[in-house]
Tab-separated table of C-alpha atoms and ligand atoms in Angstrom:
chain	number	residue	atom	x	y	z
I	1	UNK	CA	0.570	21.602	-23.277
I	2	UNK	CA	-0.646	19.576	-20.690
I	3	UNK	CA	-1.404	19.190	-17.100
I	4	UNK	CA	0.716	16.152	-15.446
I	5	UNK	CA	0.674	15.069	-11.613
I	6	UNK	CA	3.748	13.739	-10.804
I	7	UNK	CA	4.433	11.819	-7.652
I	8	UNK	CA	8.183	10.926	-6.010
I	9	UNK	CA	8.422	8.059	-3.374
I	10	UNK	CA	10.915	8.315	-0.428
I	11	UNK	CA	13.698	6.927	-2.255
I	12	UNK	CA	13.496	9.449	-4.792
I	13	UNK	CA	13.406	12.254	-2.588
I	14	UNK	CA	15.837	10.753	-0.316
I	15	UNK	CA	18.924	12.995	0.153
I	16	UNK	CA	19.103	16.700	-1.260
I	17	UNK	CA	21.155	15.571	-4.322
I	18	UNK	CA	17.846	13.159	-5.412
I	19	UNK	CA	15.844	16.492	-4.846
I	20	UNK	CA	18.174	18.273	-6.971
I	21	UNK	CA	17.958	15.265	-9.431
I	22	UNK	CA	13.728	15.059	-9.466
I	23	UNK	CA	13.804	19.035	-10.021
I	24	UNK	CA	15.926	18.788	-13.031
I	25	UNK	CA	13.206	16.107	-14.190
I	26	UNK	CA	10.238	17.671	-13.514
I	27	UNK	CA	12.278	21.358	-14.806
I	28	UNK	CA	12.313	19.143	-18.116
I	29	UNK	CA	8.473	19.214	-18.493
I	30	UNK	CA	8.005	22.494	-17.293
I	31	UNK	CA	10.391	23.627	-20.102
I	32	UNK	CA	8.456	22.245	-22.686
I	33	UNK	CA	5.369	24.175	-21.371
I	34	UNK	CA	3.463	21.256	-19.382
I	35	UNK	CA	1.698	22.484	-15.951
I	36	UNK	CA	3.352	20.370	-12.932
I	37	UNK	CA	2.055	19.454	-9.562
I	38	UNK	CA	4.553	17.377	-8.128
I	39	UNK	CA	3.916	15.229	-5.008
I	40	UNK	CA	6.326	14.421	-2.756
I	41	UNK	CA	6.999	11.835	0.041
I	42	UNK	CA	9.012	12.071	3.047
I	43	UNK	CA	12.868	11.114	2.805
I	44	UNK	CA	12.934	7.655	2.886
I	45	UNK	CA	13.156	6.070	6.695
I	46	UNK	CA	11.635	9.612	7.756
I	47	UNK	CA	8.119	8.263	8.839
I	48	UNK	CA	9.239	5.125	10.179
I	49	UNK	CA	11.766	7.292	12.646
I	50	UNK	CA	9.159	9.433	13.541
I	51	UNK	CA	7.155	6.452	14.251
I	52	UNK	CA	9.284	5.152	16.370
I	53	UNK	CA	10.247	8.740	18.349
I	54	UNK	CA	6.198	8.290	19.232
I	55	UNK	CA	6.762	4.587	20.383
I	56	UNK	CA	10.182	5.866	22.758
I	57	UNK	CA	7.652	8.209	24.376
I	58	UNK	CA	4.522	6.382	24.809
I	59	UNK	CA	3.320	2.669	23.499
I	60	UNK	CA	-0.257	3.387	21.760
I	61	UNK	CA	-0.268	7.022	20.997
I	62	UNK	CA	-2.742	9.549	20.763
I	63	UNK	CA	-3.652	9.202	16.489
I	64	UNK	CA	-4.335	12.830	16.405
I	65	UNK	CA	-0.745	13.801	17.884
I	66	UNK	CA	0.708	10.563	15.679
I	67	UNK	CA	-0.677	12.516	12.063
I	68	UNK	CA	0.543	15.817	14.073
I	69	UNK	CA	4.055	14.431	13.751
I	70	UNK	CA	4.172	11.867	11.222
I	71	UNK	CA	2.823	14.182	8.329
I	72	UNK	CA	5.897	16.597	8.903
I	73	UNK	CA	8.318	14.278	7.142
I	74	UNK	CA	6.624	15.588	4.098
I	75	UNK	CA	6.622	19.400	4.801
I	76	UNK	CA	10.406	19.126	4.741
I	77	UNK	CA	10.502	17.581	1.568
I	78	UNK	CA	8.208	19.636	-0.184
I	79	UNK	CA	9.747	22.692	1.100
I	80	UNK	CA	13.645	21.753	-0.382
I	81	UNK	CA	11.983	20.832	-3.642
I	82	UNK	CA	10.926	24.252	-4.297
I	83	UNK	CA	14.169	25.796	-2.589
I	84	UNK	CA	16.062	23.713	-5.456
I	85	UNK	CA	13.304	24.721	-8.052
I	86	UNK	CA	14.117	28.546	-7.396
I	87	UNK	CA	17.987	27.801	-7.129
I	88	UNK	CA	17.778	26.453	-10.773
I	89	UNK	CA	16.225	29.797	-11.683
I	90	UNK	CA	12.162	28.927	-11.739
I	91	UNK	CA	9.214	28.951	-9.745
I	92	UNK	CA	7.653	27.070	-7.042
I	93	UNK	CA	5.532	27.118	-4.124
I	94	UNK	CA	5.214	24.152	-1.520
I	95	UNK	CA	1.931	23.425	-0.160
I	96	UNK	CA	0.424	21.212	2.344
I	97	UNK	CA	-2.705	19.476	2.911
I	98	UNK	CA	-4.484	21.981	4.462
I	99	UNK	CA	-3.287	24.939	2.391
I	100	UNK	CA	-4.535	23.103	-0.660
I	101	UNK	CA	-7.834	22.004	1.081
I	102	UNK	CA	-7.215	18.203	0.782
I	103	UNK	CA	-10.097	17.633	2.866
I	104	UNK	CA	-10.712	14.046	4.622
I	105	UNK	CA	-12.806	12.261	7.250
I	106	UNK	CA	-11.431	12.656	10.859
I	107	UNK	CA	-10.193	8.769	11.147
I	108	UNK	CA	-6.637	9.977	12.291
I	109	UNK	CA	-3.647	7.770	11.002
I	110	UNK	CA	-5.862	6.505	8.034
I	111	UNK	CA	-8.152	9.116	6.836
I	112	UNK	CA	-10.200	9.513	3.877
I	113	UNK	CA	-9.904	12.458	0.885
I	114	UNK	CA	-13.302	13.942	0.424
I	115	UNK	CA	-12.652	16.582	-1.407
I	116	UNK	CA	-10.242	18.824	-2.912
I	117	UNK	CA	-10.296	22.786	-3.468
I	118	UNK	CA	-8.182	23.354	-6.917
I	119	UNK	CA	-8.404	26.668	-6.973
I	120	UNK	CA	-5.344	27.668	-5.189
I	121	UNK	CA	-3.376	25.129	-7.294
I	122	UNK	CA	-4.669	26.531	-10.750
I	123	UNK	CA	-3.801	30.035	-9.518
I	124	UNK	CA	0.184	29.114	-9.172
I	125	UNK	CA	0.115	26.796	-12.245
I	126	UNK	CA	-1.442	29.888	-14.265
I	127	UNK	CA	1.131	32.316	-12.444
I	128	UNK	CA	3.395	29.569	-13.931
I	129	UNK	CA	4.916	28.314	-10.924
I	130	UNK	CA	5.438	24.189	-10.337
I	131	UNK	CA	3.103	23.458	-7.458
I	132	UNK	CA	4.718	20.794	-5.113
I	133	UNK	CA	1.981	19.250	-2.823
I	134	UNK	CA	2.870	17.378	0.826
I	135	UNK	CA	2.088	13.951	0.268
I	136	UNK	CA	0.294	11.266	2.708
I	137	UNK	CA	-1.775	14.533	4.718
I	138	UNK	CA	-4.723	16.096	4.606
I	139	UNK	CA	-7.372	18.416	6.876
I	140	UNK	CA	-10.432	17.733	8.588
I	141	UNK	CA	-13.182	20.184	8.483
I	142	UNK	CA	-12.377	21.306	11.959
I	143	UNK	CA	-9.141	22.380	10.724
I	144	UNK	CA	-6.885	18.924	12.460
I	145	UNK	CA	-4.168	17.807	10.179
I	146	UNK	CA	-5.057	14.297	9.148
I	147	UNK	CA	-2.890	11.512	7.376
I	148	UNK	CA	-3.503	8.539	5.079
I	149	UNK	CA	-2.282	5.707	6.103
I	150	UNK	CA	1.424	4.409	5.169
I	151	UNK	CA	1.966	5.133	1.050
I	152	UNK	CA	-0.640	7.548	1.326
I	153	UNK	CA	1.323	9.636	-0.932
I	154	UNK	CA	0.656	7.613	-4.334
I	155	UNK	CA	-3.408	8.318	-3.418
I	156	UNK	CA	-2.672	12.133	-2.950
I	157	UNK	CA	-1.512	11.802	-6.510
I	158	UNK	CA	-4.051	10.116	-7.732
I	159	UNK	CA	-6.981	12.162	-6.226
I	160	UNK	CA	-4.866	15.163	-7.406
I	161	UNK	CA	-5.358	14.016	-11.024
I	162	UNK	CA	-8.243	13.137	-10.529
I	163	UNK	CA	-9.681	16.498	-9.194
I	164	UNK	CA	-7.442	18.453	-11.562
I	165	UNK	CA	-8.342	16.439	-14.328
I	166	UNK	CA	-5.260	16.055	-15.056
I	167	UNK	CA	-4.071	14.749	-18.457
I	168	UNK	CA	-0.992	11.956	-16.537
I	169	UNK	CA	-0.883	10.379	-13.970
I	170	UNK	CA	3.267	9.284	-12.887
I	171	UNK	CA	3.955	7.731	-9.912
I	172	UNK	CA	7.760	7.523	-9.836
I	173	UNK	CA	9.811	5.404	-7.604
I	174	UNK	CA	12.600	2.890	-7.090
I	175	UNK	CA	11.342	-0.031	-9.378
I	176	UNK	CA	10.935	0.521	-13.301
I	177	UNK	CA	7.087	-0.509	-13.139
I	178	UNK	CA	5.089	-3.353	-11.339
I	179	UNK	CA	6.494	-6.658	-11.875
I	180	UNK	CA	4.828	-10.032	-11.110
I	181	UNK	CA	6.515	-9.925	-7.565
I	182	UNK	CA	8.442	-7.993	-5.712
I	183	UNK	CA	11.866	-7.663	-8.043
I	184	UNK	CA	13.896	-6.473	-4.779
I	185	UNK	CA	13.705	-10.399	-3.452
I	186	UNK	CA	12.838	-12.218	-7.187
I	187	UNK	CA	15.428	-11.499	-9.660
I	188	UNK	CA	12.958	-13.647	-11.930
I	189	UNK	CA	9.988	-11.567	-11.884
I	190	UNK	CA	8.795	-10.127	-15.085
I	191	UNK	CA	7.742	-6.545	-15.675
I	192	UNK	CA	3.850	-6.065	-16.559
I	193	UNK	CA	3.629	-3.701	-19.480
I	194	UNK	CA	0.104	-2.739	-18.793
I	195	UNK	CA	-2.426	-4.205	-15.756
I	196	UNK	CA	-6.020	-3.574	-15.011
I	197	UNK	CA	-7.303	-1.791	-12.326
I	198	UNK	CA	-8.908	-4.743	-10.476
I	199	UNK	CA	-5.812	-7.147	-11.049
I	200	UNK	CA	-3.800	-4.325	-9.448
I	201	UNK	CA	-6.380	-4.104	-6.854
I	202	UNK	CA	-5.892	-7.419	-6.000
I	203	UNK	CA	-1.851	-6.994	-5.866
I	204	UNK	CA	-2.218	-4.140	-3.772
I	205	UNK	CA	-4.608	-5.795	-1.411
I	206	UNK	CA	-2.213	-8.589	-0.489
I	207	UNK	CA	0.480	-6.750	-0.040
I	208	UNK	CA	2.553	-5.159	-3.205
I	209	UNK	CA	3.121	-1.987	-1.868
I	210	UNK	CA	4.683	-0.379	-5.364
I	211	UNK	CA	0.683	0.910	-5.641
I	212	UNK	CA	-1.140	2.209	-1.877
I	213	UNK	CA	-4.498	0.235	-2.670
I	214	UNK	CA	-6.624	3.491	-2.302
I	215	UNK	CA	-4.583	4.966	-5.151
I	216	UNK	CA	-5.680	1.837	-7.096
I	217	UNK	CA	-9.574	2.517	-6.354
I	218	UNK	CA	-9.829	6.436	-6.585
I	219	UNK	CA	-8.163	5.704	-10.437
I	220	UNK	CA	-10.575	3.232	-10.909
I	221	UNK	CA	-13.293	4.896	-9.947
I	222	UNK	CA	-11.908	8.526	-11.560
I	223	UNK	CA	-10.543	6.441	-14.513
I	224	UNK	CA	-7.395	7.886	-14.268
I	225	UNK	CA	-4.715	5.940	-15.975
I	226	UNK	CA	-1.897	5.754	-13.730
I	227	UNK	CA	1.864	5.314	-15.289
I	228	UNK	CA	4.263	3.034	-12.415
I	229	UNK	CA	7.945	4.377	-13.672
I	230	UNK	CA	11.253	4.545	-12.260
I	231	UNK	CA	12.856	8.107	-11.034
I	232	UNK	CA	16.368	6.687	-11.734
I	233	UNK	CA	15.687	5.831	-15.450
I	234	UNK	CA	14.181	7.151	-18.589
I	235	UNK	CA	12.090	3.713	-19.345
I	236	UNK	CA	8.333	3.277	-19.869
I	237	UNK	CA	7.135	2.048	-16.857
I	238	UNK	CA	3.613	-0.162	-16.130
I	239	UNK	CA	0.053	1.331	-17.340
I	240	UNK	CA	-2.472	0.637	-14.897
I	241	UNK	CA	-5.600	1.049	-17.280
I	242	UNK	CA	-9.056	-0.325	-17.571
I	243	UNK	CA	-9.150	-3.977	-18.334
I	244	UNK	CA	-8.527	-4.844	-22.057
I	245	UNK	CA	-9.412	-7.345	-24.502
I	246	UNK	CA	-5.409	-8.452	-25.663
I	247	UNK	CA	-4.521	-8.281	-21.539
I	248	UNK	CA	-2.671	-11.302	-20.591
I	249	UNK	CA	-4.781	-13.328	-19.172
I	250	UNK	CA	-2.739	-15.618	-16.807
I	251	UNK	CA	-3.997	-18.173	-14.175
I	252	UNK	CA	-1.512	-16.548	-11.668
I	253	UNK	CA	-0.783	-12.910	-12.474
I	254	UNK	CA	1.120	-12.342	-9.158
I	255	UNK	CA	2.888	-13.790	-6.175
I	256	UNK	CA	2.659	-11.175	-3.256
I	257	UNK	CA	3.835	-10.647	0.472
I	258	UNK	CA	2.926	-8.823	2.835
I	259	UNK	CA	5.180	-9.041	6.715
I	260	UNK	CA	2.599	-6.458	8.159
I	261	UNK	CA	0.750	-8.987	9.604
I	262	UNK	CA	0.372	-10.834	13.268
I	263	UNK	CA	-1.497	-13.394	14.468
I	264	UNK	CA	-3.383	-13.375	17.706
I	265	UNK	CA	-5.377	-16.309	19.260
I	266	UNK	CA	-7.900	-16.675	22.607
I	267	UNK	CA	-7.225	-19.800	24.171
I	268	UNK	CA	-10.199	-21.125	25.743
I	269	UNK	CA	-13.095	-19.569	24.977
I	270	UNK	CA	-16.365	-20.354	26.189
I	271	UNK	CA	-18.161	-22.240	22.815
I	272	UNK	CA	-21.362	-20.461	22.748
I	273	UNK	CA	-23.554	-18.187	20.995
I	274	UNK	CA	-22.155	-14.551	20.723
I	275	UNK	CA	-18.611	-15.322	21.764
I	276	UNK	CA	-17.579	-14.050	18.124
I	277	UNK	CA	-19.600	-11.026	18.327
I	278	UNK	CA	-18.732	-10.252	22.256
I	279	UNK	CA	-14.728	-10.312	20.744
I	280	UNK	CA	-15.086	-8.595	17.105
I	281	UNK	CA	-17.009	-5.797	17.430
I	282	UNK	CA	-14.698	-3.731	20.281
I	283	UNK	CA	-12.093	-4.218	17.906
I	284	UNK	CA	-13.506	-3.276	14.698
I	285	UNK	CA	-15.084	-0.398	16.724
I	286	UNK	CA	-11.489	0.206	17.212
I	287	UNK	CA	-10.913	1.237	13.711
I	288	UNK	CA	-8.715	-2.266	13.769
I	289	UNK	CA	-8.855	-4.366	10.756
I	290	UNK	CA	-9.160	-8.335	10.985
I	291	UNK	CA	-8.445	-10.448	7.961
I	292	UNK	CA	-8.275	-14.588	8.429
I	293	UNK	CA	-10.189	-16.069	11.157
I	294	UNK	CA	-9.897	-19.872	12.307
I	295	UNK	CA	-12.165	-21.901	15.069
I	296	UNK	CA	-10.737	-24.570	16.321
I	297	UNK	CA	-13.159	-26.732	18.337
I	298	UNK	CA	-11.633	-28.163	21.818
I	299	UNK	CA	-13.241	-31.028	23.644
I	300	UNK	CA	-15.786	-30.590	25.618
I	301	UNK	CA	-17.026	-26.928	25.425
I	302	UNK	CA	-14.306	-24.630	24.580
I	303	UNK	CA	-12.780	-23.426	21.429
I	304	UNK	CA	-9.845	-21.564	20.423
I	305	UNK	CA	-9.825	-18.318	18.156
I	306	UNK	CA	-6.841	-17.482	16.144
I	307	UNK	CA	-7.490	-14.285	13.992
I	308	UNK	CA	-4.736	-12.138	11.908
I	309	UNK	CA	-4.328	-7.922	12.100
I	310	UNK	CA	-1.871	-5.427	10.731
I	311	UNK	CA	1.176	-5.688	12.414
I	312	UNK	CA	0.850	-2.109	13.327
I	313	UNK	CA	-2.087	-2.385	14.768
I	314	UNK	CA	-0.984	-5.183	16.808
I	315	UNK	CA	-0.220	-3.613	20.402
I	316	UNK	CA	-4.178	-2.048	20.440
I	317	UNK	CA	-5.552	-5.003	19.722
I	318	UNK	CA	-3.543	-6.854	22.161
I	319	UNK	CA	-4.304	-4.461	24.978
I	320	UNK	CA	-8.440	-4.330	23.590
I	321	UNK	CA	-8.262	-8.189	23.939
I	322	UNK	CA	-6.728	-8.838	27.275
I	323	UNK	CA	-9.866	-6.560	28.496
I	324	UNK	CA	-12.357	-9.208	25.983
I	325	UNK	CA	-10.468	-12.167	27.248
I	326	UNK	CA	-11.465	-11.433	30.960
I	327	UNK	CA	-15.251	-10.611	29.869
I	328	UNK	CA	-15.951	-13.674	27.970
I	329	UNK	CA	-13.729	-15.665	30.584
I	330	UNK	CA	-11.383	-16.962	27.893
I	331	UNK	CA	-8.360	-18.203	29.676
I	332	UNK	CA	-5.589	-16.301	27.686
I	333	UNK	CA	-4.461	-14.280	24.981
I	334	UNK	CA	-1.483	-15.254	22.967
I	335	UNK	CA	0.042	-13.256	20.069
I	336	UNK	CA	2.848	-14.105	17.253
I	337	UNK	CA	4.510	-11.353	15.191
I	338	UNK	CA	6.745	-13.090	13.489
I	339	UNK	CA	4.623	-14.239	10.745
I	340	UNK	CA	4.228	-13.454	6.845
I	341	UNK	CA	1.013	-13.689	4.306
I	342	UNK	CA	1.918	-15.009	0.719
I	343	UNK	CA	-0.905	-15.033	-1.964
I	344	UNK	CA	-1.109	-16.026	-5.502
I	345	UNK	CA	-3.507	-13.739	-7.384
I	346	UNK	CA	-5.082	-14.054	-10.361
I	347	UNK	CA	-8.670	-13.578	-12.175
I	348	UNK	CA	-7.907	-16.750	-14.174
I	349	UNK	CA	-8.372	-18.725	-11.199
I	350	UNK	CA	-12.114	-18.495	-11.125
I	351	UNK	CA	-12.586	-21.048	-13.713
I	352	UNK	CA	-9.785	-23.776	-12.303
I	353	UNK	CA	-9.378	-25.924	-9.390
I	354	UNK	CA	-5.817	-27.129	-7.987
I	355	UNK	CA	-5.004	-23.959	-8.088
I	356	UNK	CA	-4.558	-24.044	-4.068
I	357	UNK	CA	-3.685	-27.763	-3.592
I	358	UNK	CA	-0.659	-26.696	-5.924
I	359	UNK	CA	0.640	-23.725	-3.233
I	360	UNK	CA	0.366	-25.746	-0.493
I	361	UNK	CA	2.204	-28.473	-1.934
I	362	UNK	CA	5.293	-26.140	-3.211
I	363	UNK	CA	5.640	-24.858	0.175
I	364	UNK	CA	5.475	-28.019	1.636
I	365	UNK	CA	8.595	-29.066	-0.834
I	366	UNK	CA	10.242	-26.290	0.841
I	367	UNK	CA	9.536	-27.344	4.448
I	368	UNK	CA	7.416	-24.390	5.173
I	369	UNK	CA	5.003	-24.670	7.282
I	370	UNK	CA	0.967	-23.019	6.360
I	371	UNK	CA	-0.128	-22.178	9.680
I	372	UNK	CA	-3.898	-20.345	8.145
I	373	UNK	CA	-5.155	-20.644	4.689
I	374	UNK	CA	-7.933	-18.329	3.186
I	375	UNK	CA	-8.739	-18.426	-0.226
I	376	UNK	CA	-11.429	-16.094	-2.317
I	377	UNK	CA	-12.423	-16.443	-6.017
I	378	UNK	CA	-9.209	-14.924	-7.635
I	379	UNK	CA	-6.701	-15.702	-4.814
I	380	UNK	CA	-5.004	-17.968	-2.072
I	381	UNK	CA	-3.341	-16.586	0.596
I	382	UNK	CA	-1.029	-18.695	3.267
I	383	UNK	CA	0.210	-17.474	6.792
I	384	UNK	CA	3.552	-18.546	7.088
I	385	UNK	CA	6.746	-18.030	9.088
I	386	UNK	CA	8.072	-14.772	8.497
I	387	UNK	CA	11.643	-15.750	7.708
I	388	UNK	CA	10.792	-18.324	4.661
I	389	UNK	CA	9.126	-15.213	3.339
I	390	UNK	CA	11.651	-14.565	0.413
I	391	UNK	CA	12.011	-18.684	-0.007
I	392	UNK	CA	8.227	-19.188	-0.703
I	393	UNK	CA	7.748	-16.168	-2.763
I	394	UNK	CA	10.816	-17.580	-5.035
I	395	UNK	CA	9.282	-20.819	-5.054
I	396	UNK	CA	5.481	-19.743	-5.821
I	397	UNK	CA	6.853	-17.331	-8.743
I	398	UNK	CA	8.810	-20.739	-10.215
I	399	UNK	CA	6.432	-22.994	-9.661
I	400	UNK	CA	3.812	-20.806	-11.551
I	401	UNK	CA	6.244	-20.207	-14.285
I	402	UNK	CA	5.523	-16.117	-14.187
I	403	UNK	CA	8.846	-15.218	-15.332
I	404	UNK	CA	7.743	-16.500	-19.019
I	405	UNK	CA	5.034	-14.715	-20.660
I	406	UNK	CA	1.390	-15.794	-21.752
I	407	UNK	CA	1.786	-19.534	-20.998
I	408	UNK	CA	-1.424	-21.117	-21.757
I	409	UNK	CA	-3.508	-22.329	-18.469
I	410	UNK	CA	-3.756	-25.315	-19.686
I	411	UNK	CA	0.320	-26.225	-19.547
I	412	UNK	CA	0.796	-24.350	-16.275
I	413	UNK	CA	-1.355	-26.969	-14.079
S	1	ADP	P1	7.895	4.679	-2.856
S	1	ADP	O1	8.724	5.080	-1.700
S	1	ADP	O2	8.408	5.197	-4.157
S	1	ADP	O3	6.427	4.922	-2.669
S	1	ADP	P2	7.510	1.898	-2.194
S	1	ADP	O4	8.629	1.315	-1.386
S	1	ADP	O5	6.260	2.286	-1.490
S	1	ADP	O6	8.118	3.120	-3.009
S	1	ADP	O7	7.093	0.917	-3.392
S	1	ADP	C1	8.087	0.427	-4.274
S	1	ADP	C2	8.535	-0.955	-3.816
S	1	ADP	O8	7.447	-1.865	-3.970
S	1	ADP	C3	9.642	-1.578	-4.638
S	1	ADP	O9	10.921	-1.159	-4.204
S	1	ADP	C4	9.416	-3.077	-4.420
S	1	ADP	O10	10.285	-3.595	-3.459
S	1	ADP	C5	7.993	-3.162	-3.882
S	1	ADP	N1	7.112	-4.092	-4.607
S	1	ADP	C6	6.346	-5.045	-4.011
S	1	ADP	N2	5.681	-5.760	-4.925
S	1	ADP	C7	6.005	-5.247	-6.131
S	1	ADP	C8	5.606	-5.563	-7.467
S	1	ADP	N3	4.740	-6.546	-7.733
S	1	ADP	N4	6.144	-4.835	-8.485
S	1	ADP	C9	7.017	-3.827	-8.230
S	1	ADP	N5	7.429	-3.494	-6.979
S	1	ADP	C10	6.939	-4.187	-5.936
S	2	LIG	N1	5.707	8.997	3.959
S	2	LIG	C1	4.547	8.133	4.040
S	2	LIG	C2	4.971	6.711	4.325
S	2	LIG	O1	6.154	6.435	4.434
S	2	LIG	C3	3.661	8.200	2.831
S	2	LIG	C4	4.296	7.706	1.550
S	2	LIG	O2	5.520	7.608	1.444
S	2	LIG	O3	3.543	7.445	0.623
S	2	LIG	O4	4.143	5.866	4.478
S	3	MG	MG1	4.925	3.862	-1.633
C-alpha cells in the first residue's frame, strides 16, 4: 500500500467525460488499496479565458484580483472530480489551497509554497477518501488566495509529495513522457526514458513546458522522483531522477522553444555611467524578469538597449519604461512581440566548441534570421522570428541528429 500524488493537466481534465475517465484511473489505485491525492488543473483554455476576461476589463490588472479569479478555474475542476468519484460509488473531498494550508509568499500571480499543513489531508486519506487538491493556488499568511505562476499545478504536485512523503510522484498529461523536443511540432523527436534533474532543469528553463521549472527544483531539492506519463495511455512515461552513471550523455540533449518572449529596446540613450542601473532596477523592482541584454554603441555618445521579457509581462514593462525613457532622456521606446527563443541544451557542451557556430549556421541555411544570441556553459539560445519557430526547431533537432540514440560526440560535430 502506498501513498501516490497524482497530478492531471488541462487536457486531461478537459470536458466532464475526461473527468469521468481520470476517476476511473485513479478509482483503479484506490481499489488496490493505494492512498490518492490527486491534483487537478483547470479545463484546458480555462485560465487563458479568464486571463483575457481581466484584459477586456482593464489592461495591467490588480495581481491580487488576477490570482482572485484566475485560481477559480481549478475549484471547478476539483469539485466535478469528486462529484464523479461519489457517482462511481467512493469517496472524495475537494480541497483548495487554503483549506489544505498550501502556504506561499505574497508575490501575487507567481508566488512561492512555503509550507504545507498535511494534517487535514492524512485525516481524509485515513477516513479513506481520495483527496483531490486545486492545483496552481495557494494562501498567504494573511489569509489572500495566491497563485503560482502558469503550470503551477505540476509544482503543487510535487511539493505535495514532497511534504507527504509520498512514495510516486505522476504527473499525467497529453504527451507519453518528455521527448527531446516538443513532439506536438517534431514528429522526429525521441522519447527520454529517464533524465536528470538538472538536464530537465535546463529544458524547463528554456521553455519545455511538459515540466513547470519549480516542479523540477522542489524534486530536486526533495529528491522526489517524478514519473512524466500520458493520461490517454497505459505506457511508462519519462523518470526524472538524480543523475546516473549509464545516462545518455549527449552533446545536445534538447532543442527547446519558448514564444513567451518580447523584445524591447531604448533608442538613444545617453552612454554614461548608471544608465543600466537608472533602467533595470524599476523593473526588476517590478517583480519583471529580464533575460538577454544587448548594447549597441551609436556614434558619438548614445547607445541603444535592446533587452528581452516574458511576453506576459510585456505591457508593465512597456508602461514602467516609457516613464525610464523620459528620466534618462532616451529618445524612445520600441517593443516587438512577435519574436521566439530557440536553445540547444546540453551538459555535454561544456567540454566542445562549435557547438554555437553550428546553430547559427543551420538557421542561416534556413533563411532565419538571429536577431540576439546568449549562450551559457550547457546552452545556446537564439531570438528569432516567431513564425520560423516550428522551421528552426525541425532543423536544430536534424541537424543534431537527436532522433537517433547515443551517437558518440565525436560523429555529431
Ligand atoms: P498539462 O496541461 O498537462 O500541464 P502542458 O501543456 O503544460 O500540459 O505540457 C505538455 C506539453 O508540453 C505537450 O503537449 C508538448 O506540446 C509540450 N512540450 C514542450 N516540450 C516538450 C518536450 N521536450 N517533451 C514533451 N512535451 C513537450
Ligand atoms: N491552470 C494553470 C495554467 O493554465 C496551472 C496549470 O495548468 O498548471 O497555467
Ligand atoms: Mg503544464
Amino acid at each position: 500500500m502506498a501513498l501516490i500524488v497524482q497530478k492531471f493537466g488541462g487536457t486531461s481534465v478537459g470536458s466532464t467525460e475526461k473527468i469521468r475517465a481520470v476517476v476511473q484511473r485513479v478509482l483503479g489505485y484506490h481499489k488496490q488499496g493505494h492512498k490518492m491525492v490527486v491534483v487537478l488543473s483547470a479545463m484546458s483554455g480555462e485560465t487563458d479565458r479568464l486571463i483575457n476576461l481581466a484584459r477586456d476589463i482593464q489592461k495591467i490588472p490588480d495581481p491580487r484580483e488576477m490570482d482572485m479569479l484566475v485560481s477559480t478555474g481549478e475549484q471547478v475542476t476539483v469539485a466535478l472530480f469528486a462529484m464523479a468519484v461519489n457517482e462511481a460509488g467512493f469517496d472524495a473531498i475537494s480541497l483548495l489551497g487554503d483549506q489544505v494550508g498550501i502556504r506561499t509568499s505574497g508575490l501575487h500571480t507567481r508566488a512561492r509554497i512555503r509550507n504545507i499543513e498535511s494534517k487535514r489531508i492524512f485525516t481524509h486519506l485515513d477516513e479513506g477518501k481520495i483527496v483531490t487538491i486545486a492545483g496552481f493556488q495557494g494562501v498567504t499568511e494573511s489569509g489572500d488566495i495566491t497563485t503560482l505562476g502558469r503550470g503551477g499545478s505540476d509544482t503543487t504536485a510535487v511539493a505535495l509529495a514532497a511534504a507527504l512523503k509520498a512514495d510516486a510522484c505522476e504527473i499525467f498529461t497529453d504527451v507519453d513522457g518528455i521527448y527531446t523536443t516538443d513532439p506536438n511540432i517534431c514528429p522526429k523527436a525521441r522519447k527520454i526514458d529517464r533524465i536528470s534533474y538538472d538536464e530537465m532543469l535546463e529544458l524547463a528553463s528554456l521553455g519545455a513546458k511538459v515540466l513547470d521549472i519549480r516542479s523540477v527544483g522542489l524534486a530536486k531539492k526533495y529528491r522526489v522522483p517524478v514519473h512524466v506519463r500520458s493520461t490517454f495511455t497505459e505506457n511508462d512515461g519519462t523518470w526524472v531522477v538524480e543523475e546516473e552513471k549509464n545516462m545518455e550523455s549527449m552533446l545536445v540533449s534538447g532543442v527547446t522553444y519558448s514564444k513567451n518572449e518580447a523584445r524591447i529596446t531604448l533608442n538613444k540613450v545617453p552612454d554614461q555611467p548608471g544608465v543600466a542601473a537608472q533602467i533595470f532596477l524599476p523593473i526588476s523592482d517590478a517583480g519583471i524578469i529580464v533575460d538577454m541584454i544587448i548594447q549597441n554603441t551609436r556614434a558619438g555618445s548614445l547607445t541603444d538597449m535592446t533587452f528581452t521579457v516574458l511576453r506576459t509581462d510585456y505591457d508593465r514593462a512597456m508602461d514602467l519604461l516609457k516613464g525610464i525613457a523620459k528620466e534618462i532622456q532616451a529618445e524612445s521606446v520600441t517593443g516587438d512581440e512577435n519574436i521566439a527563443k530557440v536553445s540547444i541544451v546540453g551538459v555535454g557542451m561544456r567540454n566542445h566548441s562549435g557547438i554555437a557556430s553550428t546553430m547559427f549556421q543551420i538557421l542561416a541555411k534556413e533563411g532565419i534570421n538571429i536577431m540576439m544570441i546568449s549562450t551559457s556553459e550547457i546552452k545556446v539560445s537564439c531570438i528569432i522570428e516567431e513564425k520560423y519557430t516550428e522551421l528552426a526547431v525541425r532543423a536544430l533537432h536534424d541537424a543534431f541528429a537527436l532522433d537517433k540514440e547515443n551517437i558518440p560526440v565525436e560523429e555529431k560535430i
